[in-house]
Amino acid sequence: MTDDDAGNILADILNQCDADPDSALELLDRMQSANLELEEDAFVLFARAMAWGSKGLYTLLRKNPIVDILTADADDLRFELGVQVSHLGYLEKSLSYIKQLDNHHPGALSAFEHDNGDRRGELKVDGVARVVEAFFPGRVQEILGRTKLRYFGASRIHVFNNCISSSEDFNIAGDAWISLDEIARTALIMKVGKTQESKRYVHVIFFRKLDSEIGPDDTMFALGKISDLFIFEDGSTARTIPEEEEKKRRARELSEDYERMVSEPRKRRGLFGRKKR
């Protein structure tokens, strides 16, 4: 069998996962029964994720393609697309296979592309994750151990001082994978900027609670801050940037100078020189 033949067979299986997920899952079960080593095979894990994703979402979308899952909320998905509890279970199963893929083959998800490099595999996962997040905020991070700003949806992202002026600004950070110490359910975009090396970034603060969990007179910080994160256009992230470190250093120095001044009163000087004791 040539490489082209093998590639065509794999493409046919993925097409079957999309068009007839139940039969595709049966096929994958038979393949795995015949060869137990396939249990952790990257293609099989990815194909299973695609089949469950199709079973829980993409078969519904083919019937009602006008629903925009990137902007829809839970009510839209429930009443316009027909997402039910069973579908959400399928979608969580899809994500569980992506987690296994990440564990056994780190970075493999981005390798499943169309020939034109359109991130077909990751885009499919994005759709699954967005729907799960619409119903269960933070659930994707619980399953995968990571998430994306795009999964939060419009209702869970706040923007400070209109710093996001276009979709291009948001896209700097929207597709980067984010790892945090706790489960984040709300995000506040603080700034869109550039480093001294002209590297674009978005400064985001993540919180553990939803707006519905705090009072109408509470500030954003009642949501429970998890951390600041700087998300760069190349997909990398950092807890700080050199410019911010310099600001913090200067603030520490000022604070230390003040502490020395108030803790050593004999050295304080008046307007016209040293004060007399």
PDB file of C-alpha atoms in Angstrom:
ATOM      1  CA  MET A   1       0.000   0.000   0.000  1.00  0.00           C
ATOM      2  CA  THR A   2       1.363   3.381  -1.007  1.00  0.00           C
ATOM      3  CA  ASP A   3       1.329   6.471   1.186  1.00  0.00           C
ATOM      4  CA  ASP A   4      -1.378   7.914  -1.060  1.00  0.00           C
ATOM      5  CA  ASP A   5      -3.534   4.827  -0.554  1.00  0.00           C
ATOM      6  CA  ALA A   6      -3.104   5.009   3.221  1.00  0.00           C
ATOM      7  CA  GLY A   7      -3.894   8.705   3.184  1.00  0.00           C
ATOM      8  CA  ASN A   8      -7.070   8.110   1.216  1.00  0.00           C
ATOM      9  CA  ILE A   9      -8.199   5.429   3.669  1.00  0.00           C
ATOM     10  CA  LEU A  10      -7.679   7.759   6.636  1.00  0.00           C
ATOM     11  CA  ALA A  11      -9.508  10.566   4.816  1.00  0.00           C
ATOM     12  CA  ASP A  12     -12.405   8.196   4.104  1.00  0.00           C
ATOM     13  CA  ILE A  13     -12.623   7.274   7.795  1.00  0.00           C
ATOM     14  CA  LEU A  14     -12.727  10.943   8.824  1.00  0.00           C
ATOM     15  CA  ASN A  15     -15.408  11.633   6.225  1.00  0.00           C
ATOM     16  CA  GLN A  16     -17.394   8.740   7.680  1.00  0.00           C
ATOM     17  CA  CYS A  17     -16.942  10.204  11.178  1.00  0.00           C
ATOM     18  CA  ASP A  18     -18.527  13.374   9.880  1.00  0.00           C
ATOM     19  CA  ALA A  19     -21.340  11.897   7.785  1.00  0.00           C
ATOM     20  CA  ASP A  20     -22.245   8.761   9.758  1.00  0.00           C
ATOM     21  CA  PRO A  21     -20.613   8.910  13.203  1.00  0.00           C
ATOM     22  CA  ASP A  22     -22.300   5.782  14.589  1.00  0.00           C
ATOM     23  CA  SER A  23     -20.978   3.537  11.817  1.00  0.00           C
ATOM     24  CA  ALA A  24     -17.571   5.232  12.075  1.00  0.00           C
ATOM     25  CA  LEU A  25     -17.386   4.473  15.800  1.00  0.00           C
ATOM     26  CA  GLU A  26     -18.288   0.839  15.094  1.00  0.00           C
ATOM     27  CA  LEU A  27     -15.507   0.695  12.496  1.00  0.00           C
ATOM     28  CA  LEU A  28     -12.990   2.182  14.939  1.00  0.00           C
ATOM     29  CA  ASP A  29     -14.059  -0.371  17.567  1.00  0.00           C
ATOM     30  CA  ARG A  30     -13.427  -3.219  15.120  1.00  0.00           C
ATOM     31  CA  MET A  31     -10.064  -1.809  14.146  1.00  0.00           C
ATOM     32  CA  GLN A  32      -9.043  -1.497  17.784  1.00  0.00           C
ATOM     33  CA  SER A  33     -10.271  -4.999  18.631  1.00  0.00           C
ATOM     34  CA  ALA A  34      -8.055  -6.371  15.882  1.00  0.00           C
ATOM     35  CA  ASN A  35      -5.066  -4.352  17.088  1.00  0.00           C
ATOM     36  CA  LEU A  36      -5.056  -3.292  20.747  1.00  0.00           C
ATOM     37  CA  GLU A  37      -2.135  -0.940  20.143  1.00  0.00           C
ATOM     38  CA  LEU A  38      -4.538   1.366  18.325  1.00  0.00           C
ATOM     39  CA  GLU A  39      -6.088   2.353  21.658  1.00  0.00           C
ATOM     40  CA  GLU A  40      -3.515   5.141  22.002  1.00  0.00           C
ATOM     41  CA  ASP A  41      -2.976   5.751  18.280  1.00  0.00           C
ATOM     42  CA  ALA A  42      -3.130   9.468  17.419  1.00  0.00           C
ATOM     43  CA  PHE A  43      -5.362   9.029  14.377  1.00  0.00           C
ATOM     44  CA  VAL A  44      -7.820   6.750  16.165  1.00  0.00           C
ATOM     45  CA  LEU A  45      -8.108   9.127  19.135  1.00  0.00           C
ATOM     46  CA  PHE A  46      -8.645  12.065  16.809  1.00  0.00           C
ATOM     47  CA  ALA A  47     -11.167  10.160  14.693  1.00  0.00           C
ATOM     48  CA  ARG A  48     -13.147   9.184  17.804  1.00  0.00           C
ATOM     49  CA  ALA A  49     -13.184  12.818  18.904  1.00  0.00           C
ATOM     50  CA  MET A  50     -14.465  13.864  15.485  1.00  0.00           C
ATOM     51  CA  ALA A  51     -17.174  11.205  15.450  1.00  0.00           C
ATOM     52  CA  TRP A  52     -18.520  12.164  18.885  1.00  0.00           C
ATOM     53  CA  GLY A  53     -18.313  15.829  17.920  1.00  0.00           C
ATOM     54  CA  SER A  54     -20.328  15.164  14.795  1.00  0.00           C
ATOM     55  CA  LYS A  55     -22.851  13.085  16.741  1.00  0.00           C
ATOM     56  CA  GLY A  56     -23.309  15.866  19.306  1.00  0.00           C
ATOM     57  CA  LEU A  57     -23.106  18.972  17.122  1.00  0.00           C
ATOM     58  CA  TYR A  58     -22.255  18.837  13.448  1.00  0.00           C
ATOM     59  CA  THR A  59     -25.165  16.630  12.384  1.00  0.00           C
ATOM     60  CA  LEU A  60     -27.423  19.260  13.998  1.00  0.00           C
ATOM     61  CA  LEU A  61     -25.616  22.063  12.198  1.00  0.00           C
ATOM     62  CA  ARG A  62     -26.160  20.450   8.824  1.00  0.00           C
ATOM     63  CA  LYS A  63     -29.904  20.665   9.462  1.00  0.00           C
ATOM     64  CA  ASN A  64     -29.727  24.294  10.591  1.00  0.00           C
ATOM     65  CA  PRO A  65     -26.504  25.830   9.260  1.00  0.00           C
ATOM     66  CA  ILE A  66     -27.492  29.454   9.917  1.00  0.00           C
ATOM     67  CA  VAL A  67     -26.855  29.142  13.681  1.00  0.00           C
ATOM     68  CA  ASP A  68     -23.549  30.802  14.558  1.00  0.00           C
ATOM     69  CA  ILE A  69     -22.166  28.650  17.352  1.00  0.00           C
ATOM     70  CA  LEU A  70     -19.392  31.154  18.095  1.00  0.00           C
ATOM     71  CA  THR A  71     -21.899  33.806  19.197  1.00  0.00           C
ATOM     72  CA  ALA A  72     -24.920  31.705  20.234  1.00  0.00           C
ATOM     73  CA  ASP A  73     -25.821  31.345  23.913  1.00  0.00           C
ATOM     74  CA  ALA A  74     -27.285  28.264  25.586  1.00  0.00           C
ATOM     75  CA  ASP A  75     -30.880  29.234  24.759  1.00  0.00           C
ATOM     76  CA  ASP A  76     -30.029  29.748  21.078  1.00  0.00           C
ATOM     77  CA  LEU A  77     -28.304  26.382  20.937  1.00  0.00           C
ATOM     78  CA  ARG A  78     -31.132  24.641  22.755  1.00  0.00           C
ATOM     79  CA  PHE A  79     -34.111  26.128  20.906  1.00  0.00           C
ATOM     80  CA  GLU A  80     -32.682  26.974  17.490  1.00  0.00           C
ATOM     81  CA  LEU A  81     -30.173  24.177  16.999  1.00  0.00           C
ATOM     82  CA  GLY A  82     -31.827  21.486  19.104  1.00  0.00           C
ATOM     83  CA  VAL A  83     -28.945  20.735  21.476  1.00  0.00           C
ATOM     84  CA  GLN A  84     -30.164  18.410  24.252  1.00  0.00           C
ATOM     85  CA  VAL A  85     -28.567  16.841  27.309  1.00  0.00           C
ATOM     86  CA  SER A  86     -27.579  13.758  25.318  1.00  0.00           C
ATOM     87  CA  HIS A  87     -25.756  15.910  22.746  1.00  0.00           C
ATOM     88  CA  LEU A  88     -23.770  17.624  25.486  1.00  0.00           C
ATOM     89  CA  GLY A  89     -22.692  14.210  26.750  1.00  0.00           C
ATOM     90  CA  TYR A  90     -21.425  13.347  23.268  1.00  0.00           C
ATOM     91  CA  LEU A  91     -19.505  16.630  23.076  1.00  0.00           C
ATOM     92  CA  GLU A  92     -17.847  16.072  26.441  1.00  0.00           C
ATOM     93  CA  LYS A  93     -16.833  12.613  25.233  1.00  0.00           C
ATOM     94  CA  SER A  94     -15.315  14.225  22.137  1.00  0.00           C
ATOM     95  CA  LEU A  95     -13.234  16.513  24.349  1.00  0.00           C
ATOM     96  CA  SER A  96     -12.151  13.580  26.507  1.00  0.00           C
ATOM     97  CA  TYR A  97     -10.567  11.962  23.432  1.00  0.00           C
ATOM     98  CA  ILE A  98      -8.817  15.239  22.605  1.00  0.00           C
ATOM     99  CA  LYS A  99      -7.427  15.178  26.141  1.00  0.00           C
ATOM    100  CA  GLN A 100      -6.128  11.645  25.562  1.00  0.00           C
ATOM    101  CA  LEU A 101      -4.615  12.820  22.274  1.00  0.00           C
ATOM    102  CA  ASP A 102      -2.870  15.663  24.109  1.00  0.00           C
ATOM    103  CA  ASN A 103      -1.576  13.283  26.774  1.00  0.00           C
ATOM    104  CA  HIS A 104      -0.191  10.646  24.422  1.00  0.00           C
ATOM    105  CA  HIS A 105       0.756  12.858  21.458  1.00  0.00           C
ATOM    106  CA  PRO A 106       1.380  16.469  22.548  1.00  0.00           C
ATOM    107  CA  GLY A 107       0.914  18.891  19.659  1.00  0.00           C
ATOM    108  CA  ALA A 108      -0.739  16.307  17.394  1.00  0.00           C
ATOM    109  CA  LEU A 109      -4.054  18.174  17.178  1.00  0.00           C
ATOM    110  CA  SER A 110      -2.566  20.927  15.032  1.00  0.00           C
ATOM    111  CA  ALA A 111      -1.260  18.302  12.591  1.00  0.00           C
ATOM    112  CA  PHE A 112      -4.744  17.274  11.483  1.00  0.00           C
ATOM    113  CA  GLU A 113      -5.295  19.851   8.750  1.00  0.00           C
ATOM    114  CA  HIS A 114      -6.638  20.161   5.266  1.00  0.00           C
ATOM    115  CA  ASP A 115      -4.019  20.363   2.568  1.00  0.00           C
ATOM    116  CA  ASN A 116      -4.470  24.159   2.566  1.00  0.00           C
ATOM    117  CA  GLY A 117      -3.559  24.325   6.257  1.00  0.00           C
ATOM    118  CA  ASP A 118      -6.933  25.557   7.533  1.00  0.00           C
ATOM    119  CA  ARG A 119      -6.654  23.816  10.953  1.00  0.00           C
ATOM    120  CA  ARG A 120      -9.655  21.599  10.203  1.00  0.00           C
ATOM    121  CA  GLY A 121      -9.160  19.443  13.268  1.00  0.00           C
ATOM    122  CA  GLU A 122      -8.677  22.285  15.709  1.00  0.00           C
ATOM    123  CA  LEU A 123     -11.563  24.272  14.226  1.00  0.00           C
ATOM    124  CA  LYS A 124     -13.838  21.274  14.775  1.00  0.00           C
ATOM    125  CA  VAL A 125     -12.687  21.098  18.382  1.00  0.00           C
ATOM    126  CA  ASP A 126     -13.316  24.846  18.725  1.00  0.00           C
ATOM    127  CA  GLY A 127     -16.953  24.329  17.772  1.00  0.00           C
ATOM    128  CA  VAL A 128     -17.397  21.483  20.231  1.00  0.00           C
ATOM    129  CA  ALA A 129     -15.717  23.443  23.018  1.00  0.00           C
ATOM    130  CA  ARG A 130     -17.724  26.596  22.373  1.00  0.00           C
ATOM    131  CA  VAL A 131     -21.032  24.734  22.711  1.00  0.00           C
ATOM    132  CA  VAL A 132     -19.941  22.958  25.902  1.00  0.00           C
ATOM    133  CA  GLU A 133     -18.830  26.275  27.401  1.00  0.00           C
ATOM    134  CA  ALA A 134     -22.151  27.924  26.541  1.00  0.00           C
ATOM    135  CA  PHE A 135     -23.911  25.436  28.819  1.00  0.00           C
ATOM    136  CA  PHE A 136     -21.173  24.729  31.385  1.00  0.00           C
ATOM    137  CA  PRO A 137     -18.770  27.678  31.825  1.00  0.00           C
ATOM    138  CA  GLY A 138     -15.304  26.393  32.654  1.00  0.00           C
ATOM    139  CA  ARG A 139     -16.039  22.803  31.669  1.00  0.00           C
ATOM    140  CA  VAL A 140     -13.593  22.738  28.747  1.00  0.00           C
ATOM    141  CA  GLN A 141     -10.760  23.754  31.047  1.00  0.00           C
ATOM    142  CA  GLU A 142     -11.833  21.043  33.505  1.00  0.00           C
ATOM    143  CA  ILE A 143     -11.637  18.380  30.774  1.00  0.00           C
ATOM    144  CA  LEU A 144      -8.642  19.560  28.734  1.00  0.00           C
ATOM    145  CA  GLY A 145      -6.649  21.389  31.386  1.00  0.00           C
ATOM    146  CA  ARG A 146      -6.551  24.391  29.055  1.00  0.00           C
ATOM    147  CA  THR A 147      -8.951  26.653  27.221  1.00  0.00           C
ATOM    148  CA  LYS A 148      -9.189  29.569  24.766  1.00  0.00           C
ATOM    149  CA  LEU A 149     -10.472  33.098  25.191  1.00  0.00           C
ATOM    150  CA  ARG A 150     -12.743  32.503  22.210  1.00  0.00           C
ATOM    151  CA  TYR A 151     -14.633  29.809  24.121  1.00  0.00           C
ATOM    152  CA  PHE A 152     -15.871  32.324  26.709  1.00  0.00           C
ATOM    153  CA  GLY A 153     -18.323  33.935  24.298  1.00  0.00           C
ATOM    154  CA  ALA A 154     -19.468  37.540  24.316  1.00  0.00           C
ATOM    155  CA  SER A 155     -21.442  37.319  27.559  1.00  0.00           C
ATOM    156  CA  ARG A 156     -18.419  36.258  29.648  1.00  0.00           C
ATOM    157  CA  ILE A 157     -15.857  38.662  28.208  1.00  0.00           C
ATOM    158  CA  HIS A 158     -15.714  42.252  29.455  1.00  0.00           C
ATOM    159  CA  VAL A 159     -13.708  44.939  27.683  1.00  0.00           C
ATOM    160  CA  PHE A 160     -12.045  47.791  29.571  1.00  0.00           C
ATOM    161  CA  ASN A 161     -12.327  51.282  28.108  1.00  0.00           C
ATOM    162  CA  ASN A 162     -13.276  50.012  24.625  1.00  0.00           C
ATOM    163  CA  CYS A 163      -9.734  48.722  24.079  1.00  0.00           C
ATOM    164  CA  ILE A 164     -11.023  46.122  21.581  1.00  0.00           C
ATOM    165  CA  SER A 165     -12.043  48.055  18.473  1.00  0.00           C
ATOM    166  CA  SER A 166     -12.235  45.256  15.896  1.00  0.00           C
ATOM    167  CA  SER A 167     -12.328  41.512  15.422  1.00  0.00           C
ATOM    168  CA  GLU A 168      -8.681  41.784  14.360  1.00  0.00           C
ATOM    169  CA  ASP A 169      -7.795  43.013  17.851  1.00  0.00           C
ATOM    170  CA  PHE A 170      -9.611  40.092  19.434  1.00  0.00           C
ATOM    171  CA  ASN A 171      -8.052  37.591  17.040  1.00  0.00           C
ATOM    172  CA  ILE A 172      -4.603  38.411  18.440  1.00  0.00           C
ATOM    173  CA  ALA A 173      -5.552  36.386  21.520  1.00  0.00           C
ATOM    174  CA  GLY A 174      -8.724  34.498  20.639  1.00  0.00           C
ATOM    175  CA  ASP A 175      -7.174  31.247  19.441  1.00  0.00           C
ATOM    176  CA  ALA A 176      -4.228  30.895  21.813  1.00  0.00           C
ATOM    177  CA  TRP A 177      -4.341  27.962  24.219  1.00  0.00           C
ATOM    178  CA  ILE A 178      -4.459  29.216  27.812  1.00  0.00           C
ATOM    179  CA  SER A 179      -3.386  27.344  30.943  1.00  0.00           C
ATOM    180  CA  LEU A 180      -4.368  28.774  34.337  1.00  0.00           C
ATOM    181  CA  ASP A 181      -4.000  27.727  37.963  1.00  0.00           C
ATOM    182  CA  GLU A 182      -7.775  27.657  38.504  1.00  0.00           C
ATOM    183  CA  ILE A 183     -10.906  27.277  36.408  1.00  0.00           C
ATOM    184  CA  ALA A 184     -11.735  30.616  34.776  1.00  0.00           C
ATOM    185  CA  ARG A 185     -15.318  31.575  33.967  1.00  0.00           C
ATOM    186  CA  THR A 186     -15.048  35.295  33.201  1.00  0.00           C
ATOM    187  CA  ALA A 187     -12.422  37.393  31.423  1.00  0.00           C
ATOM    188  CA  LEU A 188     -11.669  41.110  31.363  1.00  0.00           C
ATOM    189  CA  ILE A 189      -9.651  42.405  28.414  1.00  0.00           C
ATOM    190  CA  MET A 190      -7.594  45.279  29.777  1.00  0.00           C
ATOM    191  CA  LYS A 191      -5.414  46.358  26.881  1.00  0.00           C
ATOM    192  CA  VAL A 192      -4.279  45.675  23.339  1.00  0.00           C
ATOM    193  CA  GLY A 193      -0.661  46.708  22.904  1.00  0.00           C
ATOM    194  CA  LYS A 194       2.812  46.088  21.556  1.00  0.00           C
ATOM    195  CA  THR A 195       6.028  45.228  23.325  1.00  0.00           C
ATOM    196  CA  GLN A 196       9.176  47.230  22.743  1.00  0.00           C
ATOM    197  CA  GLU A 197       9.988  44.669  20.039  1.00  0.00           C
ATOM    198  CA  SER A 198       6.633  45.455  18.298  1.00  0.00           C
ATOM    199  CA  LYS A 199       5.120  42.119  19.284  1.00  0.00           C
ATOM    200  CA  ARG A 200       1.354  42.521  19.622  1.00  0.00           C
ATOM    201  CA  TYR A 201      -0.410  41.255  22.731  1.00  0.00           C
ATOM    202  CA  VAL A 202      -3.682  41.354  24.623  1.00  0.00           C
ATOM    203  CA  HIS A 203      -3.636  41.815  28.398  1.00  0.00           C
ATOM    204  CA  VAL A 204      -6.424  39.763  30.010  1.00  0.00           C
ATOM    205  CA  ILE A 205      -7.478  39.283  33.636  1.00  0.00           C
ATOM    206  CA  PHE A 206      -9.246  36.001  34.406  1.00  0.00           C
ATOM    207  CA  PHE A 207     -11.792  35.458  37.195  1.00  0.00           C
ATOM    208  CA  ARG A 208     -13.274  32.376  38.814  1.00  0.00           C
ATOM    209  CA  LYS A 209     -16.926  33.477  39.065  1.00  0.00           C
ATOM    210  CA  LEU A 210     -19.708  34.464  36.668  1.00  0.00           C
ATOM    211  CA  ASP A 211     -21.464  37.840  36.670  1.00  0.00           C
ATOM    212  CA  SER A 212     -24.600  36.107  37.924  1.00  0.00           C
ATOM    213  CA  GLU A 213     -22.767  35.084  41.113  1.00  0.00           C
ATOM    214  CA  ILE A 214     -22.112  38.622  42.366  1.00  0.00           C
ATOM    215  CA  GLY A 215     -24.324  41.540  43.336  1.00  0.00           C
ATOM    216  CA  PRO A 216     -25.309  44.458  41.078  1.00  0.00           C
ATOM    217  CA  ASP A 217     -23.216  46.901  43.125  1.00  0.00           C
ATOM    218  CA  ASP A 218     -20.117  44.705  43.291  1.00  0.00           C
ATOM    219  CA  THR A 219     -16.980  45.523  41.326  1.00  0.00           C
ATOM    220  CA  MET A 220     -15.368  43.167  38.857  1.00  0.00           C
ATOM    221  CA  PHE A 221     -12.946  41.976  41.507  1.00  0.00           C
ATOM    222  CA  ALA A 222     -15.809  40.399  43.447  1.00  0.00           C
ATOM    223  CA  LEU A 223     -15.605  37.767  40.687  1.00  0.00           C
ATOM    224  CA  GLY A 224     -12.384  36.513  42.293  1.00  0.00           C
ATOM    225  CA  LYS A 225      -9.256  37.289  40.323  1.00  0.00           C
ATOM    226  CA  ILE A 226      -7.180  34.297  39.234  1.00  0.00           C
ATOM    227  CA  SER A 227      -4.375  35.997  37.334  1.00  0.00           C
ATOM    228  CA  ASP A 228      -3.265  38.459  34.686  1.00  0.00           C
ATOM    229  CA  LEU A 229      -2.145  36.961  31.409  1.00  0.00           C
ATOM    230  CA  PHE A 230      -0.486  38.543  28.403  1.00  0.00           C
ATOM    231  CA  ILE A 231      -1.465  36.651  25.250  1.00  0.00           C
ATOM    232  CA  PHE A 232       0.752  37.256  22.221  1.00  0.00           C
ATOM    233  CA  GLU A 233      -0.106  37.063  18.545  1.00  0.00           C
ATOM    234  CA  ASP A 234       2.171  34.039  18.073  1.00  0.00           C
ATOM    235  CA  GLY A 235       0.082  32.051  20.571  1.00  0.00           C
ATOM    236  CA  SER A 236       2.539  32.315  23.459  1.00  0.00           C
ATOM    237  CA  THR A 237       1.494  33.614  26.871  1.00  0.00           C
ATOM    238  CA  ALA A 238       3.220  35.214  29.856  1.00  0.00           C
ATOM    239  CA  ARG A 239       2.214  36.425  33.303  1.00  0.00           C
ATOM    240  CA  THR A 240       4.030  39.701  32.687  1.00  0.00           C
ATOM    241  CA  ILE A 241       5.976  41.617  30.029  1.00  0.00           C
ATOM    242  CA  PRO A 242       9.247  43.577  30.409  1.00  0.00           C
ATOM    243  CA  GLU A 243       7.431  46.918  30.477  1.00  0.00           C
ATOM    244  CA  GLU A 244       5.187  45.754  33.305  1.00  0.00           C
ATOM    245  CA  GLU A 245       8.153  44.367  35.222  1.00  0.00           C
ATOM    246  CA  GLU A 246       9.822  47.770  35.019  1.00  0.00           C
ATOM    247  CA  LYS A 247       6.689  49.479  36.361  1.00  0.00           C
ATOM    248  CA  LYS A 248       6.541  47.003  39.245  1.00  0.00           C
ATOM    249  CA  ARG A 249      10.244  47.513  39.986  1.00  0.00           C
ATOM    250  CA  ARG A 250       9.799  51.295  40.134  1.00  0.00           C
ATOM    251  CA  ALA A 251       6.723  50.913  42.335  1.00  0.00           C
ATOM    252  CA  ARG A 252       8.698  48.665  44.708  1.00  0.00           C
ATOM    253  CA  GLU A 253      11.521  51.175  44.869  1.00  0.00           C
ATOM    254  CA  LEU A 254       9.123  54.019  45.671  1.00  0.00           C
ATOM    255  CA  SER A 255       7.470  51.899  48.333  1.00  0.00           C
ATOM    256  CA  GLU A 256      10.852  51.013  49.869  1.00  0.00           C
ATOM    257  CA  ASP A 257      11.918  54.683  49.854  1.00  0.00           C
ATOM    258  CA  TYR A 258       8.708  55.619  51.626  1.00  0.00           C
ATOM    259  CA  GLU A 259       9.133  52.882  54.205  1.00  0.00           C
ATOM    260  CA  ARG A 260      12.666  54.070  54.935  1.00  0.00           C
ATOM    261  CA  MET A 261      11.483  57.638  55.268  1.00  0.00           C
ATOM    262  CA  VAL A 262       8.741  56.889  57.810  1.00  0.00           C
ATOM    263  CA  SER A 263      10.738  54.295  59.727  1.00  0.00           C
ATOM    264  CA  GLU A 264      13.812  56.512  60.208  1.00  0.00           C
ATOM    265  CA  PRO A 265      12.320  59.808  61.505  1.00  0.00           C
ATOM    266  CA  ARG A 266      15.688  61.221  62.627  1.00  0.00           C
ATOM    267  CA  LYS A 267      16.789  61.317  59.009  1.00  0.00           C
ATOM    268  CA  ARG A 268      13.752  63.183  57.711  1.00  0.00           C
ATOM    269  CA  ARG A 269      14.500  66.590  56.330  1.00  0.00           C
ATOM    270  CA  GLY A 270      12.322  69.650  56.465  1.00  0.00           C
ATOM    271  CA  LEU A 271      11.776  72.123  53.692  1.00  0.00           C
ATOM    272  CA  PHE A 272      14.951  74.041  54.563  1.00  0.00           C
ATOM    273  CA  GLY A 273      17.134  71.230  55.805  1.00  0.00           C
ATOM    274  CA  ARG A 274      17.283  68.640  58.590  1.00  0.00           C
ATOM    275  CA  LYS A 275      14.599  68.976  61.218  1.00  0.00           C
ATOM    276  CA  LYS A 276      15.728  69.727  64.746  1.00  0.00           C
ATOM    277  CA  ARG A 277      14.970  67.145  67.382  1.00  0.00           C
TER     278      ARG A 277
END
